[in-house]
Coordinates of C-alpha atoms in Angstrom, one line a residue:
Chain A
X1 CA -42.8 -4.4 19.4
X2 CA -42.3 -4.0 15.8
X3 CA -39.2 -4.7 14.0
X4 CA -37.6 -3.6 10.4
X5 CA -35.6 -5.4 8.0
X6 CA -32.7 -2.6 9.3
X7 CA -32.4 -4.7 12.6
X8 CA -34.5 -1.8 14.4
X9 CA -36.9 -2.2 16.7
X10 CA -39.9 0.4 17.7
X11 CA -42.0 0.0 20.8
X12 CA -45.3 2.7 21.2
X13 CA -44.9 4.6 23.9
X14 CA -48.3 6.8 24.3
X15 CA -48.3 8.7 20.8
X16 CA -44.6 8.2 19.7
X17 CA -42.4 5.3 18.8
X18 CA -38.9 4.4 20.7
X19 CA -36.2 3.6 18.1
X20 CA -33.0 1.0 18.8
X21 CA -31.2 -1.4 17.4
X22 CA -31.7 -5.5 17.9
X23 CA -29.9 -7.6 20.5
X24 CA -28.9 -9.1 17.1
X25 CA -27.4 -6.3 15.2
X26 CA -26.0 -5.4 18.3
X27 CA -24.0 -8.7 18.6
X28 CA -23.1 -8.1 14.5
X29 CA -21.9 -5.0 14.9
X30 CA -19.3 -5.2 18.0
X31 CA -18.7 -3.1 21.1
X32 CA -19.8 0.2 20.2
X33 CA -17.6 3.5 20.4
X34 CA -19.6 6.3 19.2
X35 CA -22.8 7.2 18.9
X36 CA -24.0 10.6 17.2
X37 CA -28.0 11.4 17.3
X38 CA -30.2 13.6 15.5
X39 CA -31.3 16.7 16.7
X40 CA -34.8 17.1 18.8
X41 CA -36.9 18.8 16.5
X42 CA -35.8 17.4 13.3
X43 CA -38.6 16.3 10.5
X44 CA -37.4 13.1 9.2
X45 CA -38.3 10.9 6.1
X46 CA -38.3 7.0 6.3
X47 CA -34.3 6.1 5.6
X48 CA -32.8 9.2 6.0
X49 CA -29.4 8.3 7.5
X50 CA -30.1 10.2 11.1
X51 CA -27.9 8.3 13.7
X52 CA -24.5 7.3 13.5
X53 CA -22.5 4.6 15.4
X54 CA -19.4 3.3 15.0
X55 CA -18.4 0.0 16.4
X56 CA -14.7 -0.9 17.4
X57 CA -14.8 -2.7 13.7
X58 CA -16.4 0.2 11.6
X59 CA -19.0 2.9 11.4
X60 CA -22.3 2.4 9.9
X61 CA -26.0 4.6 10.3
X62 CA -29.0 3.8 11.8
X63 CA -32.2 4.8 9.2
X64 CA -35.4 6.6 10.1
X65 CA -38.2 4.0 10.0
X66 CA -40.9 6.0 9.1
X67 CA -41.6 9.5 8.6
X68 CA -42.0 12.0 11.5
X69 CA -40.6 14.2 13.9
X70 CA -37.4 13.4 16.3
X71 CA -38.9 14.5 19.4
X72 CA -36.7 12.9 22.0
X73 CA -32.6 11.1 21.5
X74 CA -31.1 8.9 24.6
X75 CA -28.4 11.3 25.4
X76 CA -26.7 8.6 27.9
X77 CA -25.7 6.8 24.7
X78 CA -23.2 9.4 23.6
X79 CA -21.4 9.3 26.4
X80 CA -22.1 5.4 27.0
X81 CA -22.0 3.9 23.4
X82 CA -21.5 0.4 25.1
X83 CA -24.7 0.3 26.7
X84 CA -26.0 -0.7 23.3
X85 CA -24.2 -3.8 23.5
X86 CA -25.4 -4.5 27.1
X87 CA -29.1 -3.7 26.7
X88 CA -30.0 -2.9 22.9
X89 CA -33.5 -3.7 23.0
X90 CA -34.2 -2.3 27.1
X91 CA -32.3 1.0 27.9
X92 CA -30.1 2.0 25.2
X93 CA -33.1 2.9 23.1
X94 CA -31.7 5.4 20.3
X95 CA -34.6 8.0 19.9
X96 CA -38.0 8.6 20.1
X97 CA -40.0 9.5 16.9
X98 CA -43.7 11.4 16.4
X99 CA -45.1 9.3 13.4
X100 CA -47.0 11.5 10.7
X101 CA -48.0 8.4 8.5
X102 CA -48.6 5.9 11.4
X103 CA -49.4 3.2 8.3
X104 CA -45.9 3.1 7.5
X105 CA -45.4 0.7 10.3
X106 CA -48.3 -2.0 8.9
X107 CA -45.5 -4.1 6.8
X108 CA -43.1 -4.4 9.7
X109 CA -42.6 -8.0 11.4
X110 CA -43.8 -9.1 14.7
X111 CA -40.8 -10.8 17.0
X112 CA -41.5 -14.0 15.7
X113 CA -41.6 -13.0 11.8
X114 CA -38.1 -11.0 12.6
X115 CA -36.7 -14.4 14.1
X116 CA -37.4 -16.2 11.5
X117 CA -35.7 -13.3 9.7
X118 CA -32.2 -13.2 11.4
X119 CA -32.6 -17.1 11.2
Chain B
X1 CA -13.5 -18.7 2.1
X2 CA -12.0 -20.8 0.2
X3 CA -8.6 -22.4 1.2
X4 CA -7.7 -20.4 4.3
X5 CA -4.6 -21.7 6.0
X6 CA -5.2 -22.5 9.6
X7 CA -2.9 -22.5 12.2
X8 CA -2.3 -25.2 15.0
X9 CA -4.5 -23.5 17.3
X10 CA -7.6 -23.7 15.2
X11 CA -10.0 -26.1 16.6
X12 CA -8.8 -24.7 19.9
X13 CA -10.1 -21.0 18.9
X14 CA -13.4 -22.8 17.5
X15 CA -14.0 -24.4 21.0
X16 CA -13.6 -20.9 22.6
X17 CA -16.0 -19.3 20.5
X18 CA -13.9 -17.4 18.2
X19 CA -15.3 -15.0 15.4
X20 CA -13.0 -15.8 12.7
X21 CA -11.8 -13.5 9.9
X22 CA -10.0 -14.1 7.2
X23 CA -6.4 -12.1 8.0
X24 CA -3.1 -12.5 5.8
X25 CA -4.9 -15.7 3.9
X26 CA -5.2 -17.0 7.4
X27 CA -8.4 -18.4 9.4
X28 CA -7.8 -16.3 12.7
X29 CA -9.6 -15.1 15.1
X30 CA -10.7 -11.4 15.2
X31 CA -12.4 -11.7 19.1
X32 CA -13.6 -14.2 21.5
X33 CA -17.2 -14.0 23.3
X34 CA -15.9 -11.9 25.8
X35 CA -15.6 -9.0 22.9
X36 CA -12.8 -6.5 21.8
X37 CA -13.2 -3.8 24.6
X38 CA -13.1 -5.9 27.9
X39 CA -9.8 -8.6 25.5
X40 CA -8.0 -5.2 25.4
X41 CA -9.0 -4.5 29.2
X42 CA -8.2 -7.9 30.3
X43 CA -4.7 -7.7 28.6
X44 CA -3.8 -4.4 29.8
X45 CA -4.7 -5.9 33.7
X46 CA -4.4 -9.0 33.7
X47 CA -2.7 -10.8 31.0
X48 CA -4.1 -11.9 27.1
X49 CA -2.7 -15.4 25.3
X50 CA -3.0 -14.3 21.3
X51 CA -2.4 -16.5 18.6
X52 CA 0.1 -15.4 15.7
X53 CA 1.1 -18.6 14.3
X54 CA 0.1 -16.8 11.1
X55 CA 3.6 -14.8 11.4
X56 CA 6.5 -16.3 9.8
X57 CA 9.3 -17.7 11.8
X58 CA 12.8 -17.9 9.8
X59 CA 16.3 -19.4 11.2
X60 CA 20.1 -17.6 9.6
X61 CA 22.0 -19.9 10.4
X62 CA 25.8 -18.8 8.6
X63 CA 27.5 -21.8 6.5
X64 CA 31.1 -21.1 8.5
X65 CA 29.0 -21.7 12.2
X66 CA 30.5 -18.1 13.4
X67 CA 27.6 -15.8 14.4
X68 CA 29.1 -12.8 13.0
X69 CA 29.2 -14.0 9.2
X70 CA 25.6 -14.4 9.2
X71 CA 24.9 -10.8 11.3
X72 CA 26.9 -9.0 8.6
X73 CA 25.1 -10.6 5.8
X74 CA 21.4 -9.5 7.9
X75 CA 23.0 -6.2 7.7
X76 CA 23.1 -5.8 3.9
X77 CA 19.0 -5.9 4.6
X78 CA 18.7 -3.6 7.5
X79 CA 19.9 -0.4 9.0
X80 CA 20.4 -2.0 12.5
X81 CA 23.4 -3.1 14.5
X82 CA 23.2 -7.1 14.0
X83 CA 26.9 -7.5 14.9
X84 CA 26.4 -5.8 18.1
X85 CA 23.6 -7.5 19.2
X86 CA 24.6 -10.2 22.1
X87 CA 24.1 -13.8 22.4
X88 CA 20.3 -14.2 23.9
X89 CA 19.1 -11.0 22.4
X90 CA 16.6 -9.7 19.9
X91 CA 16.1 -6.3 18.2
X92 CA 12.9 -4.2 15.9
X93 CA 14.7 -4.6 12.3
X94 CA 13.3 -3.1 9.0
X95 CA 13.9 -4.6 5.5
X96 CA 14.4 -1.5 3.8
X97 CA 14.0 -0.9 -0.6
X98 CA 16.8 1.1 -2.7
X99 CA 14.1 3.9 -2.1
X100 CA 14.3 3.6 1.7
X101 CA 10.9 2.5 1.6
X102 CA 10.4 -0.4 4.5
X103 CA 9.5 -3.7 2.7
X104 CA 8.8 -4.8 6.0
X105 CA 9.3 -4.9 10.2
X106 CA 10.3 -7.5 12.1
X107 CA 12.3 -8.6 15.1
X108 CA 15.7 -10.6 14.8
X109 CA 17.4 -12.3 17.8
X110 CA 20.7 -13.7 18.3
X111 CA 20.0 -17.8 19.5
X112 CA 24.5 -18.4 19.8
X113 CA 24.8 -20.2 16.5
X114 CA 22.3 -18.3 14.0
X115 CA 19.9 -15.4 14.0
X116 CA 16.1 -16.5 14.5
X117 CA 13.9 -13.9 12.6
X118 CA 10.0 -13.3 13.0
X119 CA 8.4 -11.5 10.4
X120 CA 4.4 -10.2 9.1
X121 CA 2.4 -13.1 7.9
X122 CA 1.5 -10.8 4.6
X123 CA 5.2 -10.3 3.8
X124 CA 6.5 -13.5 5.1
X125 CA 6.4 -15.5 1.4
X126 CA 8.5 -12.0 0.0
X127 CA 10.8 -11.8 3.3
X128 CA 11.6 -15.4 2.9
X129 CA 12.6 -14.7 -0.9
X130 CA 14.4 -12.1 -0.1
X131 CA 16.6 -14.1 2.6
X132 CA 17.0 -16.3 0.3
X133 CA 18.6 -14.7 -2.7
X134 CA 20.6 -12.3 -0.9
X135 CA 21.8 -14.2 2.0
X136 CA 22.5 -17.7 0.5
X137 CA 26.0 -17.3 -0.3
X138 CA 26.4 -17.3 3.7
X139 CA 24.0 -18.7 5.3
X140 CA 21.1 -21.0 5.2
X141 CA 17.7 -19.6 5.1
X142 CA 15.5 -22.0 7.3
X143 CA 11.8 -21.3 7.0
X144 CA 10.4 -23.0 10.4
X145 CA 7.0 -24.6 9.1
X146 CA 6.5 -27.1 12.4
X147 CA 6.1 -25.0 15.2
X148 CA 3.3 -21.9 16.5
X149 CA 3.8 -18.9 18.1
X150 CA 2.2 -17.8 21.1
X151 CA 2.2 -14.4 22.4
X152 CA 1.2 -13.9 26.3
X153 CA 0.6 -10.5 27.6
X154 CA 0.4 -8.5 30.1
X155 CA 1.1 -7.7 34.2
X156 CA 0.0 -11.3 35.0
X157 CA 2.2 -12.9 32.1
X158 CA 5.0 -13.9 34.1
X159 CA 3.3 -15.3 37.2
X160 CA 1.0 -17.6 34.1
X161 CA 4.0 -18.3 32.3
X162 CA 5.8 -19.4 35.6
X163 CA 5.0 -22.8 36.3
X164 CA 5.8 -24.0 32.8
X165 CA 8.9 -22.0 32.5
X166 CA 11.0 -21.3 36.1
X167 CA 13.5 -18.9 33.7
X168 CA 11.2 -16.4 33.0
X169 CA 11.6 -14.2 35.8
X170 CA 15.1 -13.9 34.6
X171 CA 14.6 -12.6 31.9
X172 CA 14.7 -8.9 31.1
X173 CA 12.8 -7.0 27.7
X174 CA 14.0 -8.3 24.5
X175 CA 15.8 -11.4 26.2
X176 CA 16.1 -14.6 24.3
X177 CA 16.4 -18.5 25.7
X178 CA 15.8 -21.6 24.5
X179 CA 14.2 -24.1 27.2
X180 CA 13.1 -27.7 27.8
X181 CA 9.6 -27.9 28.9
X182 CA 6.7 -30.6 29.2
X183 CA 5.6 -29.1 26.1
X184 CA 8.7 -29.9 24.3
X185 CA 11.8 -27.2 23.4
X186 CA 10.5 -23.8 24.0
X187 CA 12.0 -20.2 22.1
X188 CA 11.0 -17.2 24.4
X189 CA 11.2 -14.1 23.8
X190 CA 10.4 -11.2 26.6
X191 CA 8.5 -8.9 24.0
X192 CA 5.1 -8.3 22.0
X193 CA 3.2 -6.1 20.5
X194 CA 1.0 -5.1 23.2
X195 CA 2.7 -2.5 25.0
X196 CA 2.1 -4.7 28.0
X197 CA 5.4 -6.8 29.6
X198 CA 4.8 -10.2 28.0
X199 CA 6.3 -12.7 26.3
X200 CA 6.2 -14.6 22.6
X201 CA 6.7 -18.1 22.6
X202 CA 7.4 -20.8 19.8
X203 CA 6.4 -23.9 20.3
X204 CA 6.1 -27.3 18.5
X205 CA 3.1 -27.4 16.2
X206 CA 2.0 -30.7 17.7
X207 CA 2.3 -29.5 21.1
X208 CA 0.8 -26.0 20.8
X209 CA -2.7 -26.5 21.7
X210 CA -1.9 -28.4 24.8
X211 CA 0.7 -25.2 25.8
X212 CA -2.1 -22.8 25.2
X213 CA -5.0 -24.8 27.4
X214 CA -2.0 -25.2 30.9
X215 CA -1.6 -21.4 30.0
X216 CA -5.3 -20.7 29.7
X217 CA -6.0 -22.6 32.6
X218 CA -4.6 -19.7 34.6
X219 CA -7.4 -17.4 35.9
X220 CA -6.1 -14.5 35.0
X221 CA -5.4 -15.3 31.2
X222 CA -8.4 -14.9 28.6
X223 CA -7.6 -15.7 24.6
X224 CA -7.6 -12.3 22.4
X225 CA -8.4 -11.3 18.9
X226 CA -7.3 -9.7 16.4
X227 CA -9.5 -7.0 17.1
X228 CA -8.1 -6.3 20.3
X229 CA -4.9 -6.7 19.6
X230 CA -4.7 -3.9 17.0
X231 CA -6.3 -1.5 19.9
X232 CA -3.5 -2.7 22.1
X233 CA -0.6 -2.1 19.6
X234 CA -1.7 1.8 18.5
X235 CA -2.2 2.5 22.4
X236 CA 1.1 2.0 22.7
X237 CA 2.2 3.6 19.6
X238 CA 3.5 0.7 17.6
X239 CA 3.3 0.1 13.9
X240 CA 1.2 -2.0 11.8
X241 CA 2.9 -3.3 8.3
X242 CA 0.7 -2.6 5.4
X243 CA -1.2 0.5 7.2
X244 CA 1.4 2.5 9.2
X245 CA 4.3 1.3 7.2
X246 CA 4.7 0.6 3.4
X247 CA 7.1 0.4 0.8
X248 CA 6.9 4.2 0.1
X249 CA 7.3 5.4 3.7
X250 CA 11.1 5.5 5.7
X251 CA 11.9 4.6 8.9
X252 CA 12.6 9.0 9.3
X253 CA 9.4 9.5 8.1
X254 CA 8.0 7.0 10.7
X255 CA 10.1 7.8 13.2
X256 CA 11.9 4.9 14.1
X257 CA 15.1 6.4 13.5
X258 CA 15.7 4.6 17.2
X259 CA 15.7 1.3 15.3
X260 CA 18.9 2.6 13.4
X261 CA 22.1 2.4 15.7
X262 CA 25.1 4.4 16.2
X263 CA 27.4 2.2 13.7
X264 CA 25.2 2.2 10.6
X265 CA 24.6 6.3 11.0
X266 CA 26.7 8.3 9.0
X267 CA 30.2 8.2 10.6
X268 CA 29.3 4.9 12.5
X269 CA 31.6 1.6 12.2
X270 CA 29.7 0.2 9.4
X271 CA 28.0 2.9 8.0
X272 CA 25.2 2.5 5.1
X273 CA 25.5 -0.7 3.5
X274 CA 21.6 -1.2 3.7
X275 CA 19.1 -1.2 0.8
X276 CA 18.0 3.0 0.7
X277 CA 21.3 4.0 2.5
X278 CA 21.9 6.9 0.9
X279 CA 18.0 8.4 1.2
X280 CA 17.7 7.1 4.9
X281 CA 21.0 8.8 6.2
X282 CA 20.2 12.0 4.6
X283 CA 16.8 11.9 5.8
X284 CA 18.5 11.5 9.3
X285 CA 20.4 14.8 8.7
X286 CA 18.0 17.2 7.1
X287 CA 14.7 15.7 7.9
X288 CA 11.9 14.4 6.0
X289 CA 9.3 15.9 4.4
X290 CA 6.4 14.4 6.4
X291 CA 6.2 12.2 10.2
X292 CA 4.0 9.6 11.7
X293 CA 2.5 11.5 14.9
X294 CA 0.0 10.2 17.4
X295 CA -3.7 12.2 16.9
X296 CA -6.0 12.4 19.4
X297 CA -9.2 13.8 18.3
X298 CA -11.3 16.4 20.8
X299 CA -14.4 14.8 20.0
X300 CA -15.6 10.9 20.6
X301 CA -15.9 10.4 16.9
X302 CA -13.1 7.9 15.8
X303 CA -10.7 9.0 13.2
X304 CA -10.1 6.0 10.9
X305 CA -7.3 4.9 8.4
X306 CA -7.8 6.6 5.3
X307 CA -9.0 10.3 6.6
X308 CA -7.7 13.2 5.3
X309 CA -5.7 15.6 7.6
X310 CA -5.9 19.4 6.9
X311 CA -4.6 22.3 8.7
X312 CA -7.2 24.5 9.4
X313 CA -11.4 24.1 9.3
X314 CA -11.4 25.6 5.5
X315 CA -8.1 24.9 3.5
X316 CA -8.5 22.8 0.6
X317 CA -5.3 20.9 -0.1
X318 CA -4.6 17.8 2.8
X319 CA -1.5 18.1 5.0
X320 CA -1.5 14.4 6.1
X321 CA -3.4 11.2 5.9
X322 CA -4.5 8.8 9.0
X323 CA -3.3 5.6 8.9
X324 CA -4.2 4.0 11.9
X325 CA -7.6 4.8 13.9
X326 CA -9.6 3.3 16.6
X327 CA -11.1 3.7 20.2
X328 CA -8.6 3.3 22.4
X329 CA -10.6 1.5 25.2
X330 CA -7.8 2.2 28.0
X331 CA -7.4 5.8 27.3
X332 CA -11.1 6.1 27.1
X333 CA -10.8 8.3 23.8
X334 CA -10.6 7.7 19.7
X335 CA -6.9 8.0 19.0
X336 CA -5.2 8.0 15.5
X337 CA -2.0 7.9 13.9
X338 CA -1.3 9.4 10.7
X339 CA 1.5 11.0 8.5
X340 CA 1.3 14.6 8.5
X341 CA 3.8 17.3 6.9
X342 CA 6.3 18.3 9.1
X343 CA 5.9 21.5 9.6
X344 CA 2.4 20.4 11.0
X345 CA 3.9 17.7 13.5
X346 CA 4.7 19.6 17.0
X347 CA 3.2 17.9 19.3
X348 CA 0.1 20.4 20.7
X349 CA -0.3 21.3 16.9
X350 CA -4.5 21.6 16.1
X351 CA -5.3 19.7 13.3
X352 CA -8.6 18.9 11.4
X353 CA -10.1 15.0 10.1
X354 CA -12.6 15.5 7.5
X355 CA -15.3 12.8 9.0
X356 CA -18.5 11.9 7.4
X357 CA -17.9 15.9 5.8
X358 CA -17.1 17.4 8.6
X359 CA -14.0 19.1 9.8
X360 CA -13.3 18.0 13.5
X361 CA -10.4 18.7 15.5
X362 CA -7.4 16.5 16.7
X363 CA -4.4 17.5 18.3
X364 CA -1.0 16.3 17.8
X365 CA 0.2 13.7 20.6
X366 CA 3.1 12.2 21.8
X367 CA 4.0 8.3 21.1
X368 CA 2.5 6.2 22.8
X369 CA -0.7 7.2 23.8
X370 CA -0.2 4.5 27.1
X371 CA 3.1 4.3 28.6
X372 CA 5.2 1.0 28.1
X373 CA 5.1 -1.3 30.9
X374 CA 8.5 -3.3 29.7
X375 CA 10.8 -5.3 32.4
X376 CA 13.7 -3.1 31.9

């Protein structure tokens, strides 16, 4: 698993990566309401502004990590934005993205690096 | 921050695990670990103990000791029956400007000898003023510093509220006693600001924590937040000072026309006589320009305080404003209020929020969104 300064986590799964949001950032943002995804198909650049949640506090986006191609979104989420909150880093992954510049990912932290992080 | 003022519940909301936000110049908490959508569940079935210490609790007590001099002075600052109301009852008042704007909301109850007032924690230093110049020649304006104020609500209120006070099944909505209790001299009212049947409770200062923990000690009684606590009051339709209500809107314009009875209306026993008279009774006869409605937008996306109301998917020119918008965890659906021209406020009436750029949907609702659930 590798995790961005964003509070994202991605997690190879054959050829793509799974996108979602830390247990942490989770618990920052409070119990979510609302949760709009990106199309499938979409060509993305690294922090394009390509999910949107809004928490009962506020709304806020979630940032492409890298560059690539959206070629899967959890549809559940939409109509179960609290799952997030239940199970950020297991089920309520956000989508899943085809890398074209796989190095993109070579600065990112390791678990322990991103704990160290959140502090 | 620096120099937050805390209130006597403090350490207590520490202990529960609290997320504290800074709220009026007050240290409060916004929601406990149990988080804002399951507080505003809890409260809606079972029952929620909230902490608004933070408001401001005032006693009118009239120089002569008769009642009715210090109702008729209240009513120089509001357009509400004082006179009228009875010995152990309490009534939604408005401080109203020479515009007709509302300066503030607040509830005033009749305690036999003097008029207890609770007021917003934002306005209470202004409120306070304000009692004081213009109700000084008749009464004493008594700021109470030494005690908190505890709200508890919801369906299991009663039955946690019970063993401490045997009187409170007695008691109908908007009922006021005084009682002796191990906790020291109780003021109850039966109301809140929940929607839910409930009660508010002022207590000592000193003997506030202790209340709260034999209430809390009741299974079916969880501490809430802010956070859930402005969810529960735009569920069921009620205003929040400073977003739904300001110095430039009037109670016809907000709809609370209900708040001003029969004998300050035009024609009435003591009509007018309030700051904004003349603008607020004519309002009352040919209508206001624009209206507070409910909103409920088609979608799931929240419409939030601050979005722009239009009339159709393309116009350019706004027809209303939202000024109150959240999830409303009990209807399952985003819900909004917001003040709309009046010719756009029929309930059924499709109305677009520009969100994020976008022009989505909402339809005009009735008041509240969830059905009161008062002891009548």
């Amino acid at each position: 698993m590798k995790y961005t300064e964003e509070h994202e986590w991605l997690r190879a799964e054959d050829d793509v990566m799974v996108v979602g949001i830390t247990e942490h950032a989770a618990t920052q943002l409070g119990d979510l309401v609302f949760v709009e995804l990106p199309d499938v198909g979409t060509t993305v650049s690294k922090d394009d502004e390509i999910v949107v949640i809004e928490s009962v506090k506020a709304a806020s986006d979630i940032l492409a990590p890298i560059d690539g191609e959206i070629v899967e979104v959890n549809e559940v989420l939409v109509e179960n934005p609290a799952m997030v909150n239940d199970d950020a880093q297991g089920e309520a992954w956000f989508f899943k993205i085809k890398p074209s510049d796989p190095s993109q990912m070579d600065d990112m932290m390791d678990e322990t690096a991103y704990n160290k992080y959140i502090g | 921050m620096p120099d937050l003022k805390r209130t006597p519940l403090h350490a207590l909301h520490a202990e529960l695990g609290a997320k504290m936000t800074e709220f009026a110049g007050y240290d409060m908490p916004v929601q406990y670990p149990m988080g804002v959508l399951r507080e505003h569940q809890h409260c809606r079935g079972q029952a929620g103990l909230f902490d608004v210490s933070h408001m401001g609790q005032v006693l009118i007590v009239p120089r002569t000791g008769a009642i009715k001099d210090a109702a008729l002075a209240m009513e120089t600052l509001v357009p509400v029956d004082i006179l009228g109301l009875s010995e152990g009852r309490q009534r939604y008042a408005l401080f109203t400007n020479d515009a007709g704007g509302i300066e503030d909301d607040l509830m005033v109850a009749n305690r036999g000898d003097h008029l207890f007032v609770v007021v917003n924690a934002a306005c209470k230093d202004a409120d306070i003023a304000r009692m004081t110049d213009k109700l000084s020649d008749t009464c004493e304006v008594v700021p109470v510093t030494d005690r908190a104020l505890i709200a508890l609500q919801g369906p299991a209120a009663e039955a946690a509220l019970l063993p401490i006070v045997h009187d409170a099944p007695n008691m109908n909505f908007m009922d006021v006693i005084t009682v002796p209790s191990d906790f020291g001299p109780l003021w109850i009212s039966r109301s809140g600001y929940t929607g839910e049947d409930g009660f508010e409770i002022s207590v000592k200062a000193n003997r506030a924590e202790d209340l709260a923990r034999a209430l809390l000690a009741d299974v079916n009684v969880a501490p809430i937040g802010l956070g859930a606590r402005d969810s529960l009051r735009l569920e069921a339709g009620l205003c929040l000072y400073g977003s739904d209500l300001d110095t430039t809107t009037t109670p016809v314009e907000a709809g609370l026309t209900w708040a001003i009875q029969k004998a300050r209306r035009l024609g009435g026993a003591r009509e007018g006589g309030f700051p904004g008279h003349d603008t607020i009774l004519r309002q009352m006869s040919e209508g206001a320009s624009r209206k507070r409605v409910g909103l409920l937008p088609d979608g799931r996306a929240p419409m939030r305080a601050g979005t722009e109301i239009f009339a159709d998917e393309t116009s350019q020119t706004a027809i209303g404003t939202v000024t109150s918008g959240a999830y409303g965890p009990w209807i399952e659906a985003p819900m909004s209020m917001a003040y709309v021209a009046s010719e756009h406020a029929q309930k059924g009436t499709v109305l677009y929020g520009e969100v994020r750029g976008k022009r989505l949907p909402a339809t005009v609702a009735a008041l509240p969104f969830r059905p009161a659930q008062f002891k009548r």
